[in-house]
Tab-separated table of C-alpha atoms in Angstrom:
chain	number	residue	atom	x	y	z
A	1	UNK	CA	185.419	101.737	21.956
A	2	UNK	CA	182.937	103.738	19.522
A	3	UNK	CA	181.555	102.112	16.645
A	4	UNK	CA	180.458	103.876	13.683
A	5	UNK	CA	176.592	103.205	13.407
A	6	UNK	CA	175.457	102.686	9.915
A	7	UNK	CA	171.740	103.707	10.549
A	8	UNK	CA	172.958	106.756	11.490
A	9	UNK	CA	172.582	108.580	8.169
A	10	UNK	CA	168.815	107.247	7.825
A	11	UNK	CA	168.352	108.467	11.437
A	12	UNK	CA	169.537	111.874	10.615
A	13	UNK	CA	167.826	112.251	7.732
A	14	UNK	CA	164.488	111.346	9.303
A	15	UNK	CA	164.976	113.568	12.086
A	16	UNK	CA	164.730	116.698	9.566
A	17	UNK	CA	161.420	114.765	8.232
A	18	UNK	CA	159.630	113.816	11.127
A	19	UNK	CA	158.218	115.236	14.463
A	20	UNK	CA	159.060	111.881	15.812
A	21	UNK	CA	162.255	109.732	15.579
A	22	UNK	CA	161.708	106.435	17.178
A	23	UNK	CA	164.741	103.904	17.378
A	24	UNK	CA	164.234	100.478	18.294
A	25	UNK	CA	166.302	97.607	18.882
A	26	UNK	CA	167.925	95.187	21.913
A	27	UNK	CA	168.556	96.481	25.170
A	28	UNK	CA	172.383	97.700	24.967
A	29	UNK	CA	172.691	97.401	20.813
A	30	UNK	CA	173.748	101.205	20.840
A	31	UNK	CA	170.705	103.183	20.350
A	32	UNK	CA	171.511	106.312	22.969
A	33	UNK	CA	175.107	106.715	21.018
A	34	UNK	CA	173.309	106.789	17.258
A	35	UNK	CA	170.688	109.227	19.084
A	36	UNK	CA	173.345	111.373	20.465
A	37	UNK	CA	175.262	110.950	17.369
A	38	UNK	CA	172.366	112.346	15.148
A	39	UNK	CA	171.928	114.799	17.424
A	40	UNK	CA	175.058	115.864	18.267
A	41	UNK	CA	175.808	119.337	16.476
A	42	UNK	CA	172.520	120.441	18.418
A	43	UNK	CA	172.897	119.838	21.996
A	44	UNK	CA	169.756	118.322	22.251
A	45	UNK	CA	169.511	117.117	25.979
A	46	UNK	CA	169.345	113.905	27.234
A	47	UNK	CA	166.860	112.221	29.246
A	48	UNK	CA	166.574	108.868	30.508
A	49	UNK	CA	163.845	106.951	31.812
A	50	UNK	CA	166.207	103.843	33.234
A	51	UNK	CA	166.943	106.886	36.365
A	52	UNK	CA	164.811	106.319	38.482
A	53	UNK	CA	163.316	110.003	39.296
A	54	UNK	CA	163.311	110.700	36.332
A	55	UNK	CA	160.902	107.821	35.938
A	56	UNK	CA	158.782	108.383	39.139
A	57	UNK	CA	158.205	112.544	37.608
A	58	UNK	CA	157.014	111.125	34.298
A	59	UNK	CA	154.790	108.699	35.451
A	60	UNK	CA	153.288	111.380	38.212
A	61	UNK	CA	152.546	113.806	36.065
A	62	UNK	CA	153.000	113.324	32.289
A	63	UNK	CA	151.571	116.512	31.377
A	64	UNK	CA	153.475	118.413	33.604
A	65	UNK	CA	156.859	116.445	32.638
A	66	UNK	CA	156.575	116.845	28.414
A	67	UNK	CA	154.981	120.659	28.752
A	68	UNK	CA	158.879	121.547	30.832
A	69	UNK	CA	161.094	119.482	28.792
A	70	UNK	CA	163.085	121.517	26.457
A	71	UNK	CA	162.310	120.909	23.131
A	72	UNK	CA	163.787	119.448	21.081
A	73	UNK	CA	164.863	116.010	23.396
A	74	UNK	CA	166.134	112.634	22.992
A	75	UNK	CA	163.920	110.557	25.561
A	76	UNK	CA	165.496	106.947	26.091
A	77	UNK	CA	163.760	103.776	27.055
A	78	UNK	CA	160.161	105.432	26.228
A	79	UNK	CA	158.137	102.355	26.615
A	80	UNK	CA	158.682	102.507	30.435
A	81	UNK	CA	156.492	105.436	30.706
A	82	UNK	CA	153.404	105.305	27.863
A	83	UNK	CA	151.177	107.752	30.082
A	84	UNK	CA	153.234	110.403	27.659
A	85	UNK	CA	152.758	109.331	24.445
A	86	UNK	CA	149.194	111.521	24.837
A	87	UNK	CA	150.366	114.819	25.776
A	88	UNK	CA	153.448	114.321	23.077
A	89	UNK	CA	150.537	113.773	20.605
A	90	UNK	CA	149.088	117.161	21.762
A	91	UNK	CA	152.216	119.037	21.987
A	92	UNK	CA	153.217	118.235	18.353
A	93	UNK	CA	149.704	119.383	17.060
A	94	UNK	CA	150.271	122.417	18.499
A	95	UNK	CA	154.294	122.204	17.325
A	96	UNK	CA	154.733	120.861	14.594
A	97	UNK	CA	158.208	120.738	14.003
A	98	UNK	CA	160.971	117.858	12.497
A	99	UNK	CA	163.182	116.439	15.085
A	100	UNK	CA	161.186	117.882	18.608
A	101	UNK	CA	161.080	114.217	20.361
A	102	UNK	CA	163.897	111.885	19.417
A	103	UNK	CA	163.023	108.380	21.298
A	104	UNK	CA	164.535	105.197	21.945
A	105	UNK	CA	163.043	102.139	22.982
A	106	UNK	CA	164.034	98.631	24.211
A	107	UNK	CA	160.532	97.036	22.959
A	108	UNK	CA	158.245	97.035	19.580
A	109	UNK	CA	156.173	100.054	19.905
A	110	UNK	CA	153.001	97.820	18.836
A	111	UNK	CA	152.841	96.299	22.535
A	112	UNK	CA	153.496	99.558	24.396
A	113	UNK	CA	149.725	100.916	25.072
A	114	UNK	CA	148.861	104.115	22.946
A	115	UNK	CA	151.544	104.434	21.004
A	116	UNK	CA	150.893	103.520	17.726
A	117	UNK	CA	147.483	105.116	17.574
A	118	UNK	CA	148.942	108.438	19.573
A	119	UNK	CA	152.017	108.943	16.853
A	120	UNK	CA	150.474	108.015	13.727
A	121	UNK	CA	151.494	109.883	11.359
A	122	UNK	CA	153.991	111.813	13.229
A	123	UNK	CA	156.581	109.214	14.057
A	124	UNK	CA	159.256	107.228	11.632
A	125	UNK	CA	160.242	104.081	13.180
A	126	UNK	CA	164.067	102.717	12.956
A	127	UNK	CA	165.297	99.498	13.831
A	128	UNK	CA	168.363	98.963	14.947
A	129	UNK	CA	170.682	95.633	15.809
A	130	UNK	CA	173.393	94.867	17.447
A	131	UNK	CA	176.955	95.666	15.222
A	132	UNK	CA	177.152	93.986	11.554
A	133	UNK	CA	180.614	92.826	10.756
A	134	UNK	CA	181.438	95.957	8.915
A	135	UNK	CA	180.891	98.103	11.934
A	136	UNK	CA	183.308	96.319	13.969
A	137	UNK	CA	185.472	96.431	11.220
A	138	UNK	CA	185.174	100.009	10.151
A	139	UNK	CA	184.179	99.484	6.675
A	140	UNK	CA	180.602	99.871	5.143
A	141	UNK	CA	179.526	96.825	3.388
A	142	UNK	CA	178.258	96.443	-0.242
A	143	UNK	CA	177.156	93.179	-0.397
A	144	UNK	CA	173.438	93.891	-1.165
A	145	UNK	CA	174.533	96.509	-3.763
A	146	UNK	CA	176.414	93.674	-5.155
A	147	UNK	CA	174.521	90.681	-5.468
A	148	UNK	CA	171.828	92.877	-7.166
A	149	UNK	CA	173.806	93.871	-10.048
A	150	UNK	CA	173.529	92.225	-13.125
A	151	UNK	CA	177.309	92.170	-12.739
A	152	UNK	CA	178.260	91.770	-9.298
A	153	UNK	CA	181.391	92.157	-8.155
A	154	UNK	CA	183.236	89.577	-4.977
A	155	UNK	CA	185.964	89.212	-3.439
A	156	UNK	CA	187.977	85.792	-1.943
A	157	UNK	CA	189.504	85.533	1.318
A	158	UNK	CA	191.483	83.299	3.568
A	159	UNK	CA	187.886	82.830	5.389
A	160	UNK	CA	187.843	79.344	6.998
A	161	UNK	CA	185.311	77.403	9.181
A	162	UNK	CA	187.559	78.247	12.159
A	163	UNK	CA	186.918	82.176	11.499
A	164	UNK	CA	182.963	81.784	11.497
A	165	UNK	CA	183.197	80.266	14.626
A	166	UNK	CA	184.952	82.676	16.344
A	167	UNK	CA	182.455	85.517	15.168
A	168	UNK	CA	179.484	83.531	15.886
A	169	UNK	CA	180.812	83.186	19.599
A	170	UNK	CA	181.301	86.812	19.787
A	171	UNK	CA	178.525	88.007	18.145
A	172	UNK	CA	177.576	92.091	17.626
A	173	UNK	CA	176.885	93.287	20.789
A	174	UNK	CA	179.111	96.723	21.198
A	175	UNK	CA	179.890	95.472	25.211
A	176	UNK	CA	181.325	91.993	23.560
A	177	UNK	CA	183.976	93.157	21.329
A	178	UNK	CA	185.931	93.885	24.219
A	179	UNK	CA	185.601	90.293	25.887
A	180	UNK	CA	188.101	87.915	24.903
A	181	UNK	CA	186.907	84.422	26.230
A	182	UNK	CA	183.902	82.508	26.354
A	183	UNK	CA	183.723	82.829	30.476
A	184	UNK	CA	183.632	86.565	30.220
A	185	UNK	CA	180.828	86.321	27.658
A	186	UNK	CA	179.479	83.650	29.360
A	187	UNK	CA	178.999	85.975	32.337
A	188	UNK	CA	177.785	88.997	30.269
A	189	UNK	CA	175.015	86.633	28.791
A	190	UNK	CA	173.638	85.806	32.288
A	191	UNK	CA	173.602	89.206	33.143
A	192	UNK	CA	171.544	90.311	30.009
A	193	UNK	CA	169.001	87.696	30.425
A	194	UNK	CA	168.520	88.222	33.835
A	195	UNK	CA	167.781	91.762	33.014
A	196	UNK	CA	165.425	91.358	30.038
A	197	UNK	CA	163.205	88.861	31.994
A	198	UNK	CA	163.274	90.668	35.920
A	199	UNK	CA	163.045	94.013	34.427
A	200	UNK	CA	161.543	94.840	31.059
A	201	UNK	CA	159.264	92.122	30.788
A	202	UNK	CA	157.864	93.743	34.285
A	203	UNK	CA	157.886	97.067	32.355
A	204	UNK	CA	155.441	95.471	29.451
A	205	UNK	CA	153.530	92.832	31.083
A	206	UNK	CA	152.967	91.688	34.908
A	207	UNK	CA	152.567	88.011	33.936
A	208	UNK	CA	152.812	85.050	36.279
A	209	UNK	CA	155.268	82.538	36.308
A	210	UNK	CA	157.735	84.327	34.892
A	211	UNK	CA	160.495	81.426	36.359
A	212	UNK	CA	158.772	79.844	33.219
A	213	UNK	CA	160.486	82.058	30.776
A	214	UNK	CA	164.098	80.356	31.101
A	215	UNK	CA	162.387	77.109	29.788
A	216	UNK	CA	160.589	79.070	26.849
A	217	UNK	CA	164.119	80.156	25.949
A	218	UNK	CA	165.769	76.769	26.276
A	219	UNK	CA	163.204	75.239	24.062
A	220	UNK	CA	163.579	78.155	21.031
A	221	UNK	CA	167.069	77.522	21.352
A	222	UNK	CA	166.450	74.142	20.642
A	223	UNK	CA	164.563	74.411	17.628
A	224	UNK	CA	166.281	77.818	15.643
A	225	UNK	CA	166.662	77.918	12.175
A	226	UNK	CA	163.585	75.549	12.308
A	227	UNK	CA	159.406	76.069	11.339
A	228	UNK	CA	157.580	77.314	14.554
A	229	UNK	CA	155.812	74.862	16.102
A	230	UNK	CA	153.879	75.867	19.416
A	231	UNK	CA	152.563	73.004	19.875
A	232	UNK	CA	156.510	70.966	20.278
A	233	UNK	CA	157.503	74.318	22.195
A	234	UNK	CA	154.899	74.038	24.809
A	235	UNK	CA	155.427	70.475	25.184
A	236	UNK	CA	159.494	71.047	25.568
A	237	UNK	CA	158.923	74.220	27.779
A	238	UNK	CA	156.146	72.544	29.816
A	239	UNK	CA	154.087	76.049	29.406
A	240	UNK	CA	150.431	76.003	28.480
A	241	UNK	CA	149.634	76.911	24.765
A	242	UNK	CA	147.872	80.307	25.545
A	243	UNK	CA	150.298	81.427	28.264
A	244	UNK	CA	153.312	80.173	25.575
A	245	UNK	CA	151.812	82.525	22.351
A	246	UNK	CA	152.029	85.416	25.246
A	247	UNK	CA	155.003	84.682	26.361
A	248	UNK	CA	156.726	83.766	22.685
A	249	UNK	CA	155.273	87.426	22.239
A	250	UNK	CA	156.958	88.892	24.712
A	251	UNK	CA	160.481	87.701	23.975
A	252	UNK	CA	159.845	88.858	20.347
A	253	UNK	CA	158.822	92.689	21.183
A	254	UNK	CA	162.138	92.233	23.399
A	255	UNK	CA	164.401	92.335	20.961
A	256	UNK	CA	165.567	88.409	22.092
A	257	UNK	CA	164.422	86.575	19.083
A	258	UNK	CA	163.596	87.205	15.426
A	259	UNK	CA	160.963	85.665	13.272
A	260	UNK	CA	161.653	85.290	9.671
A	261	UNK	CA	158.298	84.741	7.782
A	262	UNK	CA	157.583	82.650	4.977
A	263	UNK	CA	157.707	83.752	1.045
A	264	UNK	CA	154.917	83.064	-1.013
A	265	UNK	CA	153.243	85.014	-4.204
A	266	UNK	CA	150.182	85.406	-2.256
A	267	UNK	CA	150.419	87.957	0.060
A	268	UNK	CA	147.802	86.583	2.702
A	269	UNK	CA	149.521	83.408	2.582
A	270	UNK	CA	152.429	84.926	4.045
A	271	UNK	CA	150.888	85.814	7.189
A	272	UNK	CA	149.458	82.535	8.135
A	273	UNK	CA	152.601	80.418	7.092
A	274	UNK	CA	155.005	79.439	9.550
A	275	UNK	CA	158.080	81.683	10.200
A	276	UNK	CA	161.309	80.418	10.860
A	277	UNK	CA	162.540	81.402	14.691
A	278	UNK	CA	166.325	82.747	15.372
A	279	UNK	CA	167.707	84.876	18.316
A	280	UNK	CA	169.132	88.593	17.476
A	281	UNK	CA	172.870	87.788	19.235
A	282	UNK	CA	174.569	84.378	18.384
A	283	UNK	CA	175.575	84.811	22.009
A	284	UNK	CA	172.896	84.586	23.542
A	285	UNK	CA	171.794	81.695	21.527
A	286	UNK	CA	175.255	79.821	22.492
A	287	UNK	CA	174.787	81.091	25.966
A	288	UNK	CA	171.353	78.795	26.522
A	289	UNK	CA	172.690	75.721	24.214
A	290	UNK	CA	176.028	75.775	26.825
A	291	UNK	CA	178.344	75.790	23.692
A	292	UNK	CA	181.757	77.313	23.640
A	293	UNK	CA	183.846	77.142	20.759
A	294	UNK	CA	185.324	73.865	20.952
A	295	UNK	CA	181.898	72.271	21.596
A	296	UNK	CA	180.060	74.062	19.027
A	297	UNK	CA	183.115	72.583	16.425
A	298	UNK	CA	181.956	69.297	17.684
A	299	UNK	CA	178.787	69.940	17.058
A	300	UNK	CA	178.054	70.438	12.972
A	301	UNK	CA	174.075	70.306	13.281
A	302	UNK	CA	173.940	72.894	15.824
A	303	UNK	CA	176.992	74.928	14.298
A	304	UNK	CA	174.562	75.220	10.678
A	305	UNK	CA	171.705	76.540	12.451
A	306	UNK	CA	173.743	78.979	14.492
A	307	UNK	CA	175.756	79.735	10.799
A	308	UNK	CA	172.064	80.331	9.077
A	309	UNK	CA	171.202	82.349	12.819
A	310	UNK	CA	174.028	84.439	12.065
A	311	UNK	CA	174.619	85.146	8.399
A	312	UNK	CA	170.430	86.084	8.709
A	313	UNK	CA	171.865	88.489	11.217
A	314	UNK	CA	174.127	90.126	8.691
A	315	UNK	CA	171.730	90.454	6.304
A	316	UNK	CA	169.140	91.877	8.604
A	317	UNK	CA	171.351	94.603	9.889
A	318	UNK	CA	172.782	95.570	6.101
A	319	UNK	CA	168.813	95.683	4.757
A	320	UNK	CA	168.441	98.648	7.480
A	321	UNK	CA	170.503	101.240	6.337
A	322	UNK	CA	170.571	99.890	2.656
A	323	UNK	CA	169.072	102.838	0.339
A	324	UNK	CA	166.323	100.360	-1.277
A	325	UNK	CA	164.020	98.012	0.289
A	326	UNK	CA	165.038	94.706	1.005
A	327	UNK	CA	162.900	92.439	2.550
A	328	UNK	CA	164.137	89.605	3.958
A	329	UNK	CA	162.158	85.543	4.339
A	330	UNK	CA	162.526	82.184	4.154
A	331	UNK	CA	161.650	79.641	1.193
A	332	UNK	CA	159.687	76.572	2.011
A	333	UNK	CA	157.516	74.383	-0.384
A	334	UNK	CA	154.680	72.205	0.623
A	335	UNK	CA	157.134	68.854	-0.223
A	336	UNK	CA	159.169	70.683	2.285
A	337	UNK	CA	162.000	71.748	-0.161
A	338	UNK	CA	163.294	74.981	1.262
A	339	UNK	CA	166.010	77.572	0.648
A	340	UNK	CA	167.382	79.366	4.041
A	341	UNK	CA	167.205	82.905	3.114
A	342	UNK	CA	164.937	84.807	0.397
A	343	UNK	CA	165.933	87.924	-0.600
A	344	UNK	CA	163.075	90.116	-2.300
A	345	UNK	CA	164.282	93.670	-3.804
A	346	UNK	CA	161.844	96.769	-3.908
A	347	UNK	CA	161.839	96.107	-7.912
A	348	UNK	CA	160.677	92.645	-7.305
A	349	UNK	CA	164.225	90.508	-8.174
A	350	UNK	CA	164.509	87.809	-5.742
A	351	UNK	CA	167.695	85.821	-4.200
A	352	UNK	CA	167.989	83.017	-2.545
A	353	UNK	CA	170.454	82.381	-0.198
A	354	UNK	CA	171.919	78.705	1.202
A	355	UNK	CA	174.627	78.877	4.761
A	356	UNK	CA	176.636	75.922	4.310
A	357	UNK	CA	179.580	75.432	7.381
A	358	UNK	CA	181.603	72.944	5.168
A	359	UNK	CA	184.830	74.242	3.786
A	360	UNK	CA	184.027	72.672	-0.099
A	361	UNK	CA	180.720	72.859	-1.898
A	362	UNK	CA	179.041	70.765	-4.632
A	363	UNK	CA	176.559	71.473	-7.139
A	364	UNK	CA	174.453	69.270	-4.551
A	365	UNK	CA	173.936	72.018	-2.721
A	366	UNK	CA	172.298	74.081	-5.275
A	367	UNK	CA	169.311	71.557	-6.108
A	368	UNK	CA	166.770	74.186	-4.091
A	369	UNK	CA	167.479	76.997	-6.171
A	370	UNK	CA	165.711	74.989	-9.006
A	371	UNK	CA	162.538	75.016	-6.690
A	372	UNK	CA	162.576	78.352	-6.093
A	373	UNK	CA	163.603	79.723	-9.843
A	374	UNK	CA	160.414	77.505	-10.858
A	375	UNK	CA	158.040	79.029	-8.451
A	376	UNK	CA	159.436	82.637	-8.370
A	377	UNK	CA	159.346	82.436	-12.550
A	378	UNK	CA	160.953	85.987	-14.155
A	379	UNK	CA	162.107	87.334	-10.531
A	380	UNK	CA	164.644	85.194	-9.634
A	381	UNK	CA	168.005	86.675	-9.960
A	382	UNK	CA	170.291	84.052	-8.710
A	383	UNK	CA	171.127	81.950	-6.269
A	384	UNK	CA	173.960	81.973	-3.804
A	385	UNK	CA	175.747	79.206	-1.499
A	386	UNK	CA	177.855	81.327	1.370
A	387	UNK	CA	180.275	78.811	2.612
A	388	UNK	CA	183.067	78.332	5.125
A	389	UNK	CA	185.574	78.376	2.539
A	390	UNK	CA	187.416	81.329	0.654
A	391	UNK	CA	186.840	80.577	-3.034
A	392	UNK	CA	184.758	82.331	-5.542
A	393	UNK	CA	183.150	79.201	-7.050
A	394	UNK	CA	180.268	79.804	-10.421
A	395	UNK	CA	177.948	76.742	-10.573
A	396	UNK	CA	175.974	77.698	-13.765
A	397	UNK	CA	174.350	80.476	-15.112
A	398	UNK	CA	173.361	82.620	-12.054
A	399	UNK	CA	174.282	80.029	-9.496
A	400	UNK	CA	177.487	81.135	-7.129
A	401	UNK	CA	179.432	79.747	-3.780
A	402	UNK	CA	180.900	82.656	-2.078
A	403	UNK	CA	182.725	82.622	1.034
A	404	UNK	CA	180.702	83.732	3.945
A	405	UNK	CA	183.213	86.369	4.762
A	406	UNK	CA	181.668	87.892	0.743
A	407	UNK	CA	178.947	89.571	3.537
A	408	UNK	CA	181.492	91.867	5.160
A	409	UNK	CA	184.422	92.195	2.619
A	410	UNK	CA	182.514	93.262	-0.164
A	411	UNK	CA	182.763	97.088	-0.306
A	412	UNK	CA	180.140	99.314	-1.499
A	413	UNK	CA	180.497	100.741	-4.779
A	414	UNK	CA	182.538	103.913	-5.362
């Protein structure tokens, strides 16, 4: 089954822009069909550097290879070959011209060699996960638009703890829509992972002791949702600290796990602060904790991180295609009062966002929110609890429970 792609309007419009479209994201998230798709009334053609010959030619004789392509070209898995990010560089002096290379790539271009420095200032870069909600579902959702209006606009639902479950299990991978039961994912899981870690982490890095990995993974899956802490991941992983950070590296450029930095006024502060660390499919996650649906039920600590894992996910995926910027942290004092998600709009209005799994909520669970309106002063907006329940719940002035389901069934604005 197809999936409309929401990025795919951004990607267009950057391809009349730009010299060079670069799309980013997991391995199998869908970024050949948004490529095609944006390129589809052209005939641009297609070339692929998981085929093998085509990957053997490249390498050879990079000059050779971009100076016969017909131009323009949608080149997939680019990070496999960097010896032609240099002639691309001189063919676009020499050609300058929106939408000539159109590339995908199953790693962050700021670990593949040259690339950054080659393309600067000829490239736009696009991110893309793995389906929101309102992909799968067909229907574009609004629910940024909507809780940044001064009068935002929700809807309730028969949403219940049961539902959450079942789309954290199946998480937004286009292959996994189709797969009905946990073995079947189960099996797909295994078969990703083994990929990521015998192939593209070959492609980026020949690194010992790559067995190692699996307990690198084990360990994050351990600890998501929570502060990083290398020095409790090398000493559940069993990896030395400088072989870990590479490693830990690694995974992230993969497109396996997401870090979600810390919020604080000063901007330098940001980037020494410890982000929060979460994996970019529920499934996978699941996958390495051994947890099918039954046992993640049974589980309520687990089941909030993977809730917070997941409705981060959401968010993440909406901020991409969302006409402002968004960006997207965590809120965590120094008395270690924290709020899960922090919202921060291009006009400077701030959100904060609590993931709660139980079906009722109390005005408990909106004690952060006084934290964060006191250190955020004039910016904050207002804070929201998403819950497993389906009622639209106001808990004072700018204070709101929403049921999680609020992410996906709010529609954009007309």
């Amino acid at each position: 089954m197809e999936y409309q792609r929401f990025l795919l309007d951004k990607v267009s419009q950057g391809q009349k822009r730009s010299p060079v479209i670069l799309l980013v994201g997991a391995r199998q998230s869908g970024k050949s069909f948004v490529m095609k798709a944006a390129a589809k009334e052209q005939h641009i053609p297609y070339r692929t550097f998981d085929n093998l010959p085509t990957l053997v030619s490249a390498k050879n004789d990079p000059v050779g290879f971009i100076r016969t392509l017909q131009k323009p070209v949608i080149l997939d898995e680019v990070q496999r070959v960097p010896e032609l990010f240099l002639p691309m560089k001189e063919d676009i002096d020499q050609n300058r011209i929106a939408g000539r290379y159109m590339l995908t790539g199953s790693a962050n271009p700021l670990v593949v060699p040259h690339l950054a420095d080659s393309l600067a200032g000829r490239m736009l870069l696009y991110e893309l996960y793995p389906l929101s909600q309102g992909e799968i579902l067909g229907r574009k959702e609004g629910f940024l638009e909507q809780a940044f209006s001064l009068e935002p606009s929700f809807k309730a639902s028969h949403f219940t703890k049961t539902h959450l479950i079942e789309k954290i299990s199946r998480g937004g991978n286009p292959e996994l829509q189709g797969l009905e039961n946990y073995a079947e994912r189960s099996e797909w899981a295994d078969s990703y992972l083994s990929l990521i870690l015998q192939k593209d982490i070959q492609d980026l890095a020949q690194i010992e002791g790559i067995s190692q990995l699996p307990n690198l993974l084990l360990a994050l899956s351990s600890q998501v949702g929570s502060l990083l802490d290398y020095g409790n991941l090398a000493k559940d992983s069993g990896i030395p600290m400088t072989t870990l950070r590479r490693y830990f590296q690694l995974l992230h450029s993969l497109f396996i796990i997401h870090t979600l930095p810390s919020w604080s006024k000063n901007l330098k502060k940001r980037m020494v602060k410890s982000p929060k660390v979460f994996f970019v499919d529920t499934v996978i996650l699941l996958q390495l904790l051994n947890l099918n649906e039954e046992r993640l039920l049974e589980s309520p600590k687990i089941l909030g991180r993977a809730a917070e894992n997941f409705v981060l996910l959401e968010l993440l995926k909406q901020s991409t295609w969302h006409p402002r910027k968004i960006n997207l942290f965590q809120f965590h004092t120094d008395s270690h009062q924290e709020v899960d998600i922090l919202l921060e709009h291009e006009s400077g209005k701030i959100i904060g966002i609590e993931v709660k799994t139980s079906e009722t909520v109390g005005i408990e669970d909106f004690k952060h929110f006084r934290v964060m309106k006191e250190t955020v002063g004039d910016s904050f907006l207002r804070g929201i609890v998403l819950y497993a329940g389906h009622q639209i719940l106001p808990f004072g002035p700018d204070l709101w429970a929403l049921p999680i389901s609020s992410l996906w069934d709010t529609p954009e604005k007309s």
